[in-house]
PDB file of C-alpha atoms and ligand atoms in Angstrom:
ATOM      1  CA  MET A   1       8.642  78.063  88.371  1.00  0.00           C
ATOM      2  CA  THR A   2      10.766  80.316  86.152  1.00  0.00           C
ATOM      3  CA  ASP A   3      12.178  83.585  87.430  1.00  0.00           C
ATOM      4  CA  GLU A   4       9.889  85.513  85.078  1.00  0.00           C
ATOM      5  CA  GLN A   5       6.652  84.354  86.685  1.00  0.00           C
ATOM      6  CA  VAL A   6       5.194  87.039  88.899  1.00  0.00           C
ATOM      7  CA  LEU A   7       2.579  86.108  91.493  1.00  0.00           C
ATOM      8  CA  ILE A   8       0.560  89.030  92.751  1.00  0.00           C
ATOM      9  CA  PRO A   9      -0.310  88.721  96.444  1.00  0.00           C
ATOM     10  CA  ARG A  10      -3.993  89.342  97.153  1.00  0.00           C
ATOM     11  CA  HIS A  11      -3.397  91.091 100.476  1.00  0.00           C
ATOM     12  CA  VAL A  12      -0.261  93.021 101.427  1.00  0.00           C
ATOM     13  CA  ALA A  13       0.224  94.345 104.960  1.00  0.00           C
ATOM     14  CA  VAL A  14       2.814  96.953 105.904  1.00  0.00           C
ATOM     15  CA  ILE A  15       4.403  97.869 109.237  1.00  0.00           C
ATOM     16  CA  MET A  16       5.302 101.454 108.336  1.00  0.00           C
ATOM     17  CA  ASP A  17       8.456 101.683 110.443  1.00  0.00           C
ATOM     18  CA  GLY A  18      11.466 103.993 110.473  1.00  0.00           C
ATOM     19  CA  ASN A  19       9.733 107.388 110.304  1.00  0.00           C
ATOM     20  CA  GLY A  20      11.414 108.639 113.472  1.00  0.00           C
ATOM     21  CA  ARG A  21      14.936 107.545 112.477  1.00  0.00           C
ATOM     22  CA  TRP A  22      14.440 108.967 108.977  1.00  0.00           C
ATOM     23  CA  ALA A  23      13.635 112.353 110.528  1.00  0.00           C
ATOM     24  CA  VAL A  24      16.309 112.346 113.235  1.00  0.00           C
ATOM     25  CA  GLU A  25      19.005 111.486 110.686  1.00  0.00           C
ATOM     26  CA  ARG A  26      17.978 114.627 108.811  1.00  0.00           C
ATOM     27  CA  GLY A  27      17.928 116.817 111.905  1.00  0.00           C
ATOM     28  CA  LEU A  28      14.124 117.013 111.749  1.00  0.00           C
ATOM     29  CA  ASP A  29      11.388 116.423 114.349  1.00  0.00           C
ATOM     30  CA  ARG A  30       9.992 112.898 114.497  1.00  0.00           C
ATOM     31  CA  GLU A  31       6.643 114.363 113.404  1.00  0.00           C
ATOM     32  CA  GLU A  32       8.264 115.325 110.094  1.00  0.00           C
ATOM     33  CA  GLY A  33       9.104 111.673 109.659  1.00  0.00           C
ATOM     34  CA  HIS A  34       5.459 110.710 110.145  1.00  0.00           C
ATOM     35  CA  ARG A  35       4.430 113.347 107.611  1.00  0.00           C
ATOM     36  CA  ALA A  36       6.901 111.900 105.117  1.00  0.00           C
ATOM     37  CA  GLY A  37       5.511 108.465 106.032  1.00  0.00           C
ATOM     38  CA  ARG A  38       2.069 109.627 105.056  1.00  0.00           C
ATOM     39  CA  HIS A  39       3.330 110.496 101.571  1.00  0.00           C
ATOM     40  CA  ALA A  40       5.044 107.130 101.371  1.00  0.00           C
ATOM     41  CA  ALA A  41       1.673 105.527 102.185  1.00  0.00           C
ATOM     42  CA  ARG A  42       0.172 107.387  99.246  1.00  0.00           C
ATOM     43  CA  ARG A  43       2.937 106.136  96.903  1.00  0.00           C
ATOM     44  CA  PHE A  44       2.463 102.637  98.239  1.00  0.00           C
ATOM     45  CA  MET A  45      -1.317 102.720  97.657  1.00  0.00           C
ATOM     46  CA  ARG A  46      -0.886 103.871  94.078  1.00  0.00           C
ATOM     47  CA  ALA A  47       1.764 101.249  93.379  1.00  0.00           C
ATOM     48  CA  ALA A  48      -0.327  98.491  94.973  1.00  0.00           C
ATOM     49  CA  GLN A  49      -3.392  99.397  92.950  1.00  0.00           C
ATOM     50  CA  ALA A  50      -1.399  99.587  89.715  1.00  0.00           C
ATOM     51  CA  ARG A  51      -0.245  96.028  90.421  1.00  0.00           C
ATOM     52  CA  ASP A  52      -3.818  94.745  91.003  1.00  0.00           C
ATOM     53  CA  ILE A  53      -3.406  93.984  94.685  1.00  0.00           C
ATOM     54  CA  GLU A  54      -6.870  93.463  96.179  1.00  0.00           C
ATOM     55  CA  ALA A  55      -6.297  94.614  99.746  1.00  0.00           C
ATOM     56  CA  VAL A  56      -3.660  96.470 101.713  1.00  0.00           C
ATOM     57  CA  SER A  57      -3.401  96.863 105.474  1.00  0.00           C
ATOM     58  CA  LEU A  58      -1.385  99.740 106.914  1.00  0.00           C
ATOM     59  CA  TYR A  59      -0.299  99.882 110.573  1.00  0.00           C
ATOM     60  CA  ALA A  60      -0.847 103.560 111.347  1.00  0.00           C
ATOM     61  CA  PHE A  61      -1.053 103.481 115.177  1.00  0.00           C
ATOM     62  CA  SER A  62      -0.693 100.558 117.537  1.00  0.00           C
ATOM     63  CA  THR A  63      -2.263  99.968 120.945  1.00  0.00           C
ATOM     64  CA  GLU A  64       1.293 100.310 122.282  1.00  0.00           C
ATOM     65  CA  ASN A  65       1.952 103.670 120.572  1.00  0.00           C
ATOM     66  CA  TRP A  66       0.031 105.496 123.354  1.00  0.00           C
ATOM     67  CA  ALA A  67       3.244 105.106 125.386  1.00  0.00           C
ATOM     68  CA  ARG A  68       4.944 107.731 123.183  1.00  0.00           C
ATOM     69  CA  PRO A  69       5.200 111.366 124.319  1.00  0.00           C
ATOM     70  CA  THR A  70       1.836 113.142 124.186  1.00  0.00           C
ATOM     71  CA  PRO A  71       2.896 115.660 121.488  1.00  0.00           C
ATOM     72  CA  GLU A  72       3.877 112.800 119.167  1.00  0.00           C
ATOM     73  CA  VAL A  73       0.631 110.917 119.854  1.00  0.00           C
ATOM     74  CA  ASP A  74      -1.386 114.094 119.234  1.00  0.00           C
ATOM     75  CA  ALA A  75       0.524 114.781 116.027  1.00  0.00           C
ATOM     76  CA  LEU A  76      -0.158 111.259 114.776  1.00  0.00           C
ATOM     77  CA  MET A  77      -3.887 111.529 115.540  1.00  0.00           C
ATOM     78  CA  GLU A  78      -4.063 114.830 113.651  1.00  0.00           C
ATOM     79  CA  LEU A  79      -1.985 113.515 110.787  1.00  0.00           C
ATOM     80  CA  ILE A  80      -4.237 110.484 110.288  1.00  0.00           C
ATOM     81  CA  GLU A  81      -7.361 112.649 110.511  1.00  0.00           C
ATOM     82  CA  THR A  82      -5.983 115.179 108.017  1.00  0.00           C
ATOM     83  CA  ALA A  83      -4.846 112.430 105.647  1.00  0.00           C
ATOM     84  CA  LEU A  84      -8.355 110.970 105.642  1.00  0.00           C
ATOM     85  CA  LEU A  85      -9.939 114.330 104.892  1.00  0.00           C
ATOM     86  CA  VAL A  86      -7.415 115.294 102.218  1.00  0.00           C
ATOM     87  CA  GLU A  87      -7.246 111.887 100.517  1.00  0.00           C
ATOM     88  CA  LEU A  88     -10.966 111.071 100.548  1.00  0.00           C
ATOM     89  CA  GLN A  89     -11.614 112.327  97.027  1.00  0.00           C
ATOM     90  CA  GLU A  90      -8.550 110.472  95.800  1.00  0.00           C
ATOM     91  CA  LEU A  91      -9.753 107.239  97.409  1.00  0.00           C
ATOM     92  CA  CYS A  92     -13.124 107.662  95.705  1.00  0.00           C
ATOM     93  CA  ARG A  93     -11.587 108.549  92.349  1.00  0.00           C
ATOM     94  CA  HIS A  94      -9.553 105.367  92.453  1.00  0.00           C
ATOM     95  CA  GLY A  95     -12.361 103.117  93.713  1.00  0.00           C
ATOM     96  CA  VAL A  96     -10.662 102.377  97.039  1.00  0.00           C
ATOM     97  CA  ARG A  97     -12.852 101.244  99.920  1.00  0.00           C
ATOM     98  CA  LEU A  98     -11.668 102.172 103.404  1.00  0.00           C
ATOM     99  CA  LYS A  99     -12.031  99.719 106.267  1.00  0.00           C
ATOM    100  CA  VAL A 100     -10.821 100.358 109.792  1.00  0.00           C
ATOM    101  CA  SER A 101      -9.247  97.903 112.217  1.00  0.00           C
ATOM    102  CA  GLY A 102      -8.652  98.770 115.845  1.00  0.00           C
ATOM    103  CA  ARG A 103     -10.288 100.026 119.010  1.00  0.00           C
ATOM    104  CA  ARG A 104     -11.644 103.050 117.236  1.00  0.00           C
ATOM    105  CA  TRP A 105     -13.965 103.939 120.114  1.00  0.00           C
ATOM    106  CA  GLU A 106     -10.895 104.948 122.171  1.00  0.00           C
ATOM    107  CA  LEU A 107      -9.688 107.461 119.560  1.00  0.00           C
ATOM    108  CA  PRO A 108     -10.281 111.244 119.699  1.00  0.00           C
ATOM    109  CA  ALA A 109     -13.801 112.111 118.524  1.00  0.00           C
ATOM    110  CA  PRO A 110     -12.705 114.084 115.409  1.00  0.00           C
ATOM    111  CA  LEU A 111     -10.638 111.133 114.203  1.00  0.00           C
ATOM    112  CA  GLN A 112     -13.514 108.736 114.876  1.00  0.00           C
ATOM    113  CA  ARG A 113     -15.749 110.960 112.772  1.00  0.00           C
ATOM    114  CA  ALA A 114     -13.211 111.171 109.946  1.00  0.00           C
ATOM    115  CA  LEU A 115     -12.847 107.377 109.921  1.00  0.00           C
ATOM    116  CA  SER A 116     -16.612 106.778 109.844  1.00  0.00           C
ATOM    117  CA  ASN A 117     -17.112 109.468 107.221  1.00  0.00           C
ATOM    118  CA  ALA A 118     -14.441 107.945 104.960  1.00  0.00           C
ATOM    119  CA  GLU A 119     -15.843 104.441 105.465  1.00  0.00           C
ATOM    120  CA  GLU A 120     -19.319 105.583 104.485  1.00  0.00           C
ATOM    121  CA  ALA A 121     -18.147 107.685 101.545  1.00  0.00           C
ATOM    122  CA  THR A 122     -16.124 104.795 100.107  1.00  0.00           C
ATOM    123  CA  ALA A 123     -18.539 101.962 100.950  1.00  0.00           C
ATOM    124  CA  ALA A 124     -19.539 101.357  97.321  1.00  0.00           C
ATOM    125  CA  ASN A 125     -15.964 101.369  95.976  1.00  0.00           C
ATOM    126  CA  ASP A 126     -14.794  97.963  94.844  1.00  0.00           C
ATOM    127  CA  ASP A 127     -11.420  98.260  93.139  1.00  0.00           C
ATOM    128  CA  MET A 128      -9.218  97.852  96.213  1.00  0.00           C
ATOM    129  CA  ILE A 129      -9.565  97.734 100.000  1.00  0.00           C
ATOM    130  CA  LEU A 130      -7.475  99.871 102.319  1.00  0.00           C
ATOM    131  CA  ASN A 131      -7.626  98.419 105.817  1.00  0.00           C
ATOM    132  CA  LEU A 132      -6.300 101.212 108.021  1.00  0.00           C
ATOM    133  CA  CYS A 133      -5.145  99.905 111.382  1.00  0.00           C
ATOM    134  CA  VAL A 134      -5.502 102.600 114.028  1.00  0.00           C
ATOM    135  CA  ASN A 135      -5.254 101.931 117.763  1.00  0.00           C
ATOM    136  CA  TYR A 136      -4.737  98.406 116.548  1.00  0.00           C
ATOM    137  CA  GLY A 137      -3.108  95.478 118.318  1.00  0.00           C
ATOM    138  CA  GLY A 138      -3.248  91.858 117.245  1.00  0.00           C
ATOM    139  CA  GLN A 139      -3.588  90.636 120.817  1.00  0.00           C
ATOM    140  CA  VAL A 140      -6.498  92.924 121.693  1.00  0.00           C
ATOM    141  CA  GLU A 141      -8.168  92.103 118.364  1.00  0.00           C
ATOM    142  CA  ILE A 142      -8.091  88.411 119.270  1.00  0.00           C
ATOM    143  CA  THR A 143      -9.178  88.979 122.867  1.00  0.00           C
ATOM    144  CA  ASP A 144     -11.991  91.328 121.754  1.00  0.00           C
ATOM    145  CA  ALA A 145     -13.232  88.583 119.421  1.00  0.00           C
ATOM    146  CA  ALA A 146     -12.899  85.957 122.172  1.00  0.00           C
ATOM    147  CA  LYS A 147     -14.885  88.129 124.602  1.00  0.00           C
ATOM    148  CA  GLU A 148     -17.715  88.605 122.103  1.00  0.00           C
ATOM    149  CA  ILE A 149     -17.848  84.878 121.384  1.00  0.00           C
ATOM    150  CA  ALA A 150     -17.815  84.114 125.121  1.00  0.00           C
ATOM    151  CA  ARG A 151     -20.691  86.548 125.600  1.00  0.00           C
ATOM    152  CA  LEU A 152     -22.735  84.789 122.906  1.00  0.00           C
ATOM    153  CA  VAL A 153     -21.989  81.374 124.412  1.00  0.00           C
ATOM    154  CA  ALA A 154     -23.015  82.618 127.880  1.00  0.00           C
ATOM    155  CA  ALA A 155     -26.243  84.001 126.387  1.00  0.00           C
ATOM    156  CA  GLY A 156     -26.970  80.625 124.784  1.00  0.00           C
ATOM    157  CA  GLU A 157     -26.760  82.093 121.289  1.00  0.00           C
ATOM    158  CA  LEU A 158     -23.703  79.990 120.361  1.00  0.00           C
ATOM    159  CA  GLN A 159     -22.586  76.497 121.298  1.00  0.00           C
ATOM    160  CA  LEU A 160     -18.961  75.648 122.150  1.00  0.00           C
ATOM    161  CA  ASP A 161     -18.834  73.281 119.193  1.00  0.00           C
ATOM    162  CA  ASP A 162     -19.711  76.166 116.857  1.00  0.00           C
ATOM    163  CA  ILE A 163     -16.287  77.703 117.563  1.00  0.00           C
ATOM    164  CA  GLY A 164     -13.593  76.996 115.006  1.00  0.00           C
ATOM    165  CA  PRO A 165     -10.977  78.988 113.082  1.00  0.00           C
ATOM    166  CA  ASP A 166     -13.274  80.231 110.285  1.00  0.00           C
ATOM    167  CA  MET A 167     -16.006  81.156 112.715  1.00  0.00           C
ATOM    168  CA  PHE A 168     -13.491  82.843 115.070  1.00  0.00           C
ATOM    169  CA  GLY A 169     -12.058  84.828 112.168  1.00  0.00           C
ATOM    170  CA  SER A 170     -15.515  86.203 111.439  1.00  0.00           C
ATOM    171  CA  TYR A 171     -15.389  88.064 114.793  1.00  0.00           C
ATOM    172  CA  LEU A 172     -12.230  90.003 113.965  1.00  0.00           C
ATOM    173  CA  TYR A 173     -12.469  93.769 113.293  1.00  0.00           C
ATOM    174  CA  VAL A 174     -12.598  93.381 109.485  1.00  0.00           C
ATOM    175  CA  PRO A 175     -13.603  89.787 108.897  1.00  0.00           C
ATOM    176  CA  ASP A 176     -14.034  89.706 105.145  1.00  0.00           C
ATOM    177  CA  LEU A 177     -10.417  90.361 104.115  1.00  0.00           C
ATOM    178  CA  PRO A 178      -8.338  87.715 102.368  1.00  0.00           C
ATOM    179  CA  PRO A 179      -5.536  86.353 104.573  1.00  0.00           C
ATOM    180  CA  VAL A 180      -2.341  88.405 104.425  1.00  0.00           C
ATOM    181  CA  ASP A 181      -0.048  86.952 101.745  1.00  0.00           C
ATOM    182  CA  LEU A 182       2.848  89.347 102.118  1.00  0.00           C
ATOM    183  CA  LEU A 183       3.958  91.305 105.186  1.00  0.00           C
ATOM    184  CA  ILE A 184       6.413  94.111 104.460  1.00  0.00           C
ATOM    185  CA  ARG A 185       8.442  95.740 107.236  1.00  0.00           C
ATOM    186  CA  PRO A 186      10.782  98.608 106.389  1.00  0.00           C
ATOM    187  CA  GLY A 187      13.227  99.990 108.952  1.00  0.00           C
ATOM    188  CA  GLY A 188      15.397  96.930 109.460  1.00  0.00           C
ATOM    189  CA  ASP A 189      13.684  95.214 112.397  1.00  0.00           C
ATOM    190  CA  LEU A 190      12.788  91.548 112.096  1.00  0.00           C
ATOM    191  CA  ARG A 191       9.641  91.252 114.194  1.00  0.00           C
ATOM    192  CA  VAL A 192       5.878  91.418 113.704  1.00  0.00           C
ATOM    193  CA  SER A 193       5.161  93.847 116.579  1.00  0.00           C
ATOM    194  CA  ASN A 194       1.641  92.672 117.382  1.00  0.00           C
ATOM    195  CA  PHE A 195       0.405  93.272 113.819  1.00  0.00           C
ATOM    196  CA  MET A 196      -2.426  91.136 112.422  1.00  0.00           C
ATOM    197  CA  LEU A 197      -1.352  88.106 114.426  1.00  0.00           C
ATOM    198  CA  TRP A 198      -4.305  86.030 113.252  1.00  0.00           C
ATOM    199  CA  GLN A 199      -4.227  87.132 109.617  1.00  0.00           C
ATOM    200  CA  ILE A 200      -0.478  86.642 109.032  1.00  0.00           C
ATOM    201  CA  ALA A 201      -0.498  82.944 109.977  1.00  0.00           C
ATOM    202  CA  TYR A 202       0.951  81.985 106.576  1.00  0.00           C
ATOM    203  CA  ALA A 203       2.106  85.375 105.302  1.00  0.00           C
ATOM    204  CA  GLU A 204       5.495  85.656 103.660  1.00  0.00           C
ATOM    205  CA  PHE A 205       7.635  88.133 105.600  1.00  0.00           C
ATOM    206  CA  TYR A 206       9.630  90.708 103.618  1.00  0.00           C
ATOM    207  CA  PRO A 207      11.903  92.923 105.750  1.00  0.00           C
ATOM    208  CA  MET A 208      13.456  96.018 104.188  1.00  0.00           C
ATOM    209  CA  THR A 209      16.418  97.979 105.506  1.00  0.00           C
ATOM    210  CA  GLU A 210      15.124 101.258 104.016  1.00  0.00           C
ATOM    211  CA  TYR A 211      13.004 103.517 106.219  1.00  0.00           C
ATOM    212  CA  TRP A 212       9.318 103.807 105.364  1.00  0.00           C
ATOM    213  CA  PRO A 213       9.509 107.467 104.180  1.00  0.00           C
ATOM    214  CA  ASP A 214      11.985 106.267 101.531  1.00  0.00           C
ATOM    215  CA  PHE A 215       9.528 103.735 100.135  1.00  0.00           C
ATOM    216  CA  GLN A 216       9.357 103.707  96.342  1.00  0.00           C
ATOM    217  CA  PRO A 217       7.294 101.550  93.955  1.00  0.00           C
ATOM    218  CA  GLU A 218      10.448  99.596  93.051  1.00  0.00           C
ATOM    219  CA  HIS A 219      10.543  98.287  96.627  1.00  0.00           C
ATOM    220  CA  LEU A 220       7.096  96.796  96.123  1.00  0.00           C
ATOM    221  CA  ASP A 221       8.252  95.206  92.862  1.00  0.00           C
ATOM    222  CA  ALA A 222      11.231  93.709  94.680  1.00  0.00           C
ATOM    223  CA  ALA A 223       8.946  92.397  97.439  1.00  0.00           C
ATOM    224  CA  ILE A 224       6.569  90.862  94.890  1.00  0.00           C
ATOM    225  CA  ALA A 225       9.477  89.294  92.993  1.00  0.00           C
ATOM    226  CA  GLU A 226      10.738  87.740  96.228  1.00  0.00           C
ATOM    227  CA  TYR A 227       7.208  86.613  97.140  1.00  0.00           C
ATOM    228  CA  SER A 228       6.900  84.976  93.720  1.00  0.00           C
ATOM    229  CA  ARG A 229      10.054  82.956  94.397  1.00  0.00           C
ATOM    230  CA  ARG A 230       8.875  81.678  97.779  1.00  0.00           C
ATOM    231  CA  GLN A 231       7.425  78.196  97.966  1.00  0.00           C
ATOM    232  CA  ARG A 232       4.268  78.390 100.043  1.00  0.00           C
ATOM    233  CA  ARG A 233       3.376  75.021 101.520  1.00  0.00           C
ATOM    234  CA  PHE A 234       0.835  76.001 104.210  1.00  0.00           C
ATOM    235  CA  GLY A 235       2.111  73.147 106.356  1.00  0.00           C
ATOM    236  CA  GLY A 236       1.706  70.616 103.549  1.00  0.00           C
ATOM    237  CA  LEU A 237       4.247  69.316 101.081  1.00  0.00           C
ATOM    238  CA  ALA A 238       5.553  71.006  97.958  1.00  0.00           C
ATOM    239  CA  LEU A 239       3.969  69.632  94.797  1.00  0.00           C
ATOM    240  CA  ASP A 240       7.281  68.099  93.696  1.00  0.00           C
ATOM    241  CA  ASP A 241       8.094  66.503  97.116  1.00  0.00           C
TER     242      ASP A 241
HETATM  243  C1  FPP B 301       6.491 103.862 113.136  1.00  0.00           C
HETATM  244  O1  FPP B 301       7.719 104.563 112.935  1.00  0.00           O
HETATM  245  C2  FPP B 301       5.388 104.628 112.541  1.00  0.00           C
HETATM  246  C3  FPP B 301       4.284 105.046 113.208  1.00  0.00           C
HETATM  247  C4  FPP B 301       4.061 104.764 114.651  1.00  0.00           C
HETATM  248  C5  FPP B 301       3.229 105.868 112.561  1.00  0.00           C
HETATM  249  C6  FPP B 301       2.919 105.499 111.134  1.00  0.00           C
HETATM  250  C7  FPP B 301       1.862 106.408 110.620  1.00  0.00           C
HETATM  251  C8  FPP B 301       1.920 107.053 109.445  1.00  0.00           C
HETATM  252  C9  FPP B 301       3.035 106.872 108.485  1.00  0.00           C
HETATM  253  C10 FPP B 301       0.781 107.928 109.050  1.00  0.00           C
HETATM  254  C11 FPP B 301       0.101 107.340 107.856  1.00  0.00           C
HETATM  255  C12 FPP B 301      -1.261 107.821 107.744  1.00  0.00           C
HETATM  256  C13 FPP B 301      -2.170 107.280 106.898  1.00  0.00           C
HETATM  257  C14 FPP B 301      -3.548 107.808 106.919  1.00  0.00           C
HETATM  258  C15 FPP B 301      -1.869 106.166 105.984  1.00  0.00           C
HETATM  259  P1  FPP B 301       8.567 104.978 114.214  1.00  0.00           P
HETATM  260  O2  FPP B 301       8.100 106.306 114.690  1.00  0.00           O
HETATM  261  O3  FPP B 301       8.504 103.878 115.238  1.00  0.00           O
HETATM  262  O4  FPP B 301      10.002 105.061 113.597  1.00  0.00           O
HETATM  263  P2  FPP B 301      11.354 104.735 114.354  1.00  0.00           P
HETATM  264  O5  FPP B 301      11.371 103.275 114.606  1.00  0.00           O
HETATM  265  O6  FPP B 301      12.400 105.147 113.364  1.00  0.00           O
HETATM  266  O7  FPP B 301      11.370 105.571 115.597  1.00  0.00           O
END
């Protein structure tokens, strides 16, 4: 492959990290960092759509984030709710369909309503999917799916031999997404932090040292350029091996 060839990933997932450090380094509250992170998410969405990416997944709140101080948790819940209300028209104008991954039933009622409202209002949009991960954890997603499958087996509605990877994947929160091709993590850490553990099986990992609020479209171009240079073998052999 020549350097000029650009491969567009179908599904890009982002661990939006570094909001707190971005704020603290500026003498601001951590909440300011999350607000700046929200605007970075908007820039990212626009850049992803302009590059014909089919689906993006954003890690907005993890099942572990409840351990943060209550004011920060409350601020995040409000921020996500407000973003959904404010950005809904924009999502519709750009043909973006919202999907939600996570234990949404444990979220505050106003946020649950905003999520459902945005899902319904964008249900017919087909230009790009935004999979918003809220109260999301990869381990609970997999165990929730396993529990549902176990329930169906116990009820005699499924046989053990029916269970396989494709079938299991259809019990995840948002089953009809393409697998994640590219996983971007700003903020300098080199770990996956319980994000989309099933879906990232063969994702290419792209860490960034910049904090998420500093995200610019050029970072996505750099990530795509790096992705295009990677040789994806999916456990097989390269074509020229
Ligand atoms: C991690 O940074 C970030 C979060 C826990 C929240 C991310 C949420 C947003 C950016 C809101 C986006 C909303 C929508 C609707 C897209 P951190 O606080 O762990 O940063 P640190 O590692 O520097 O402390």
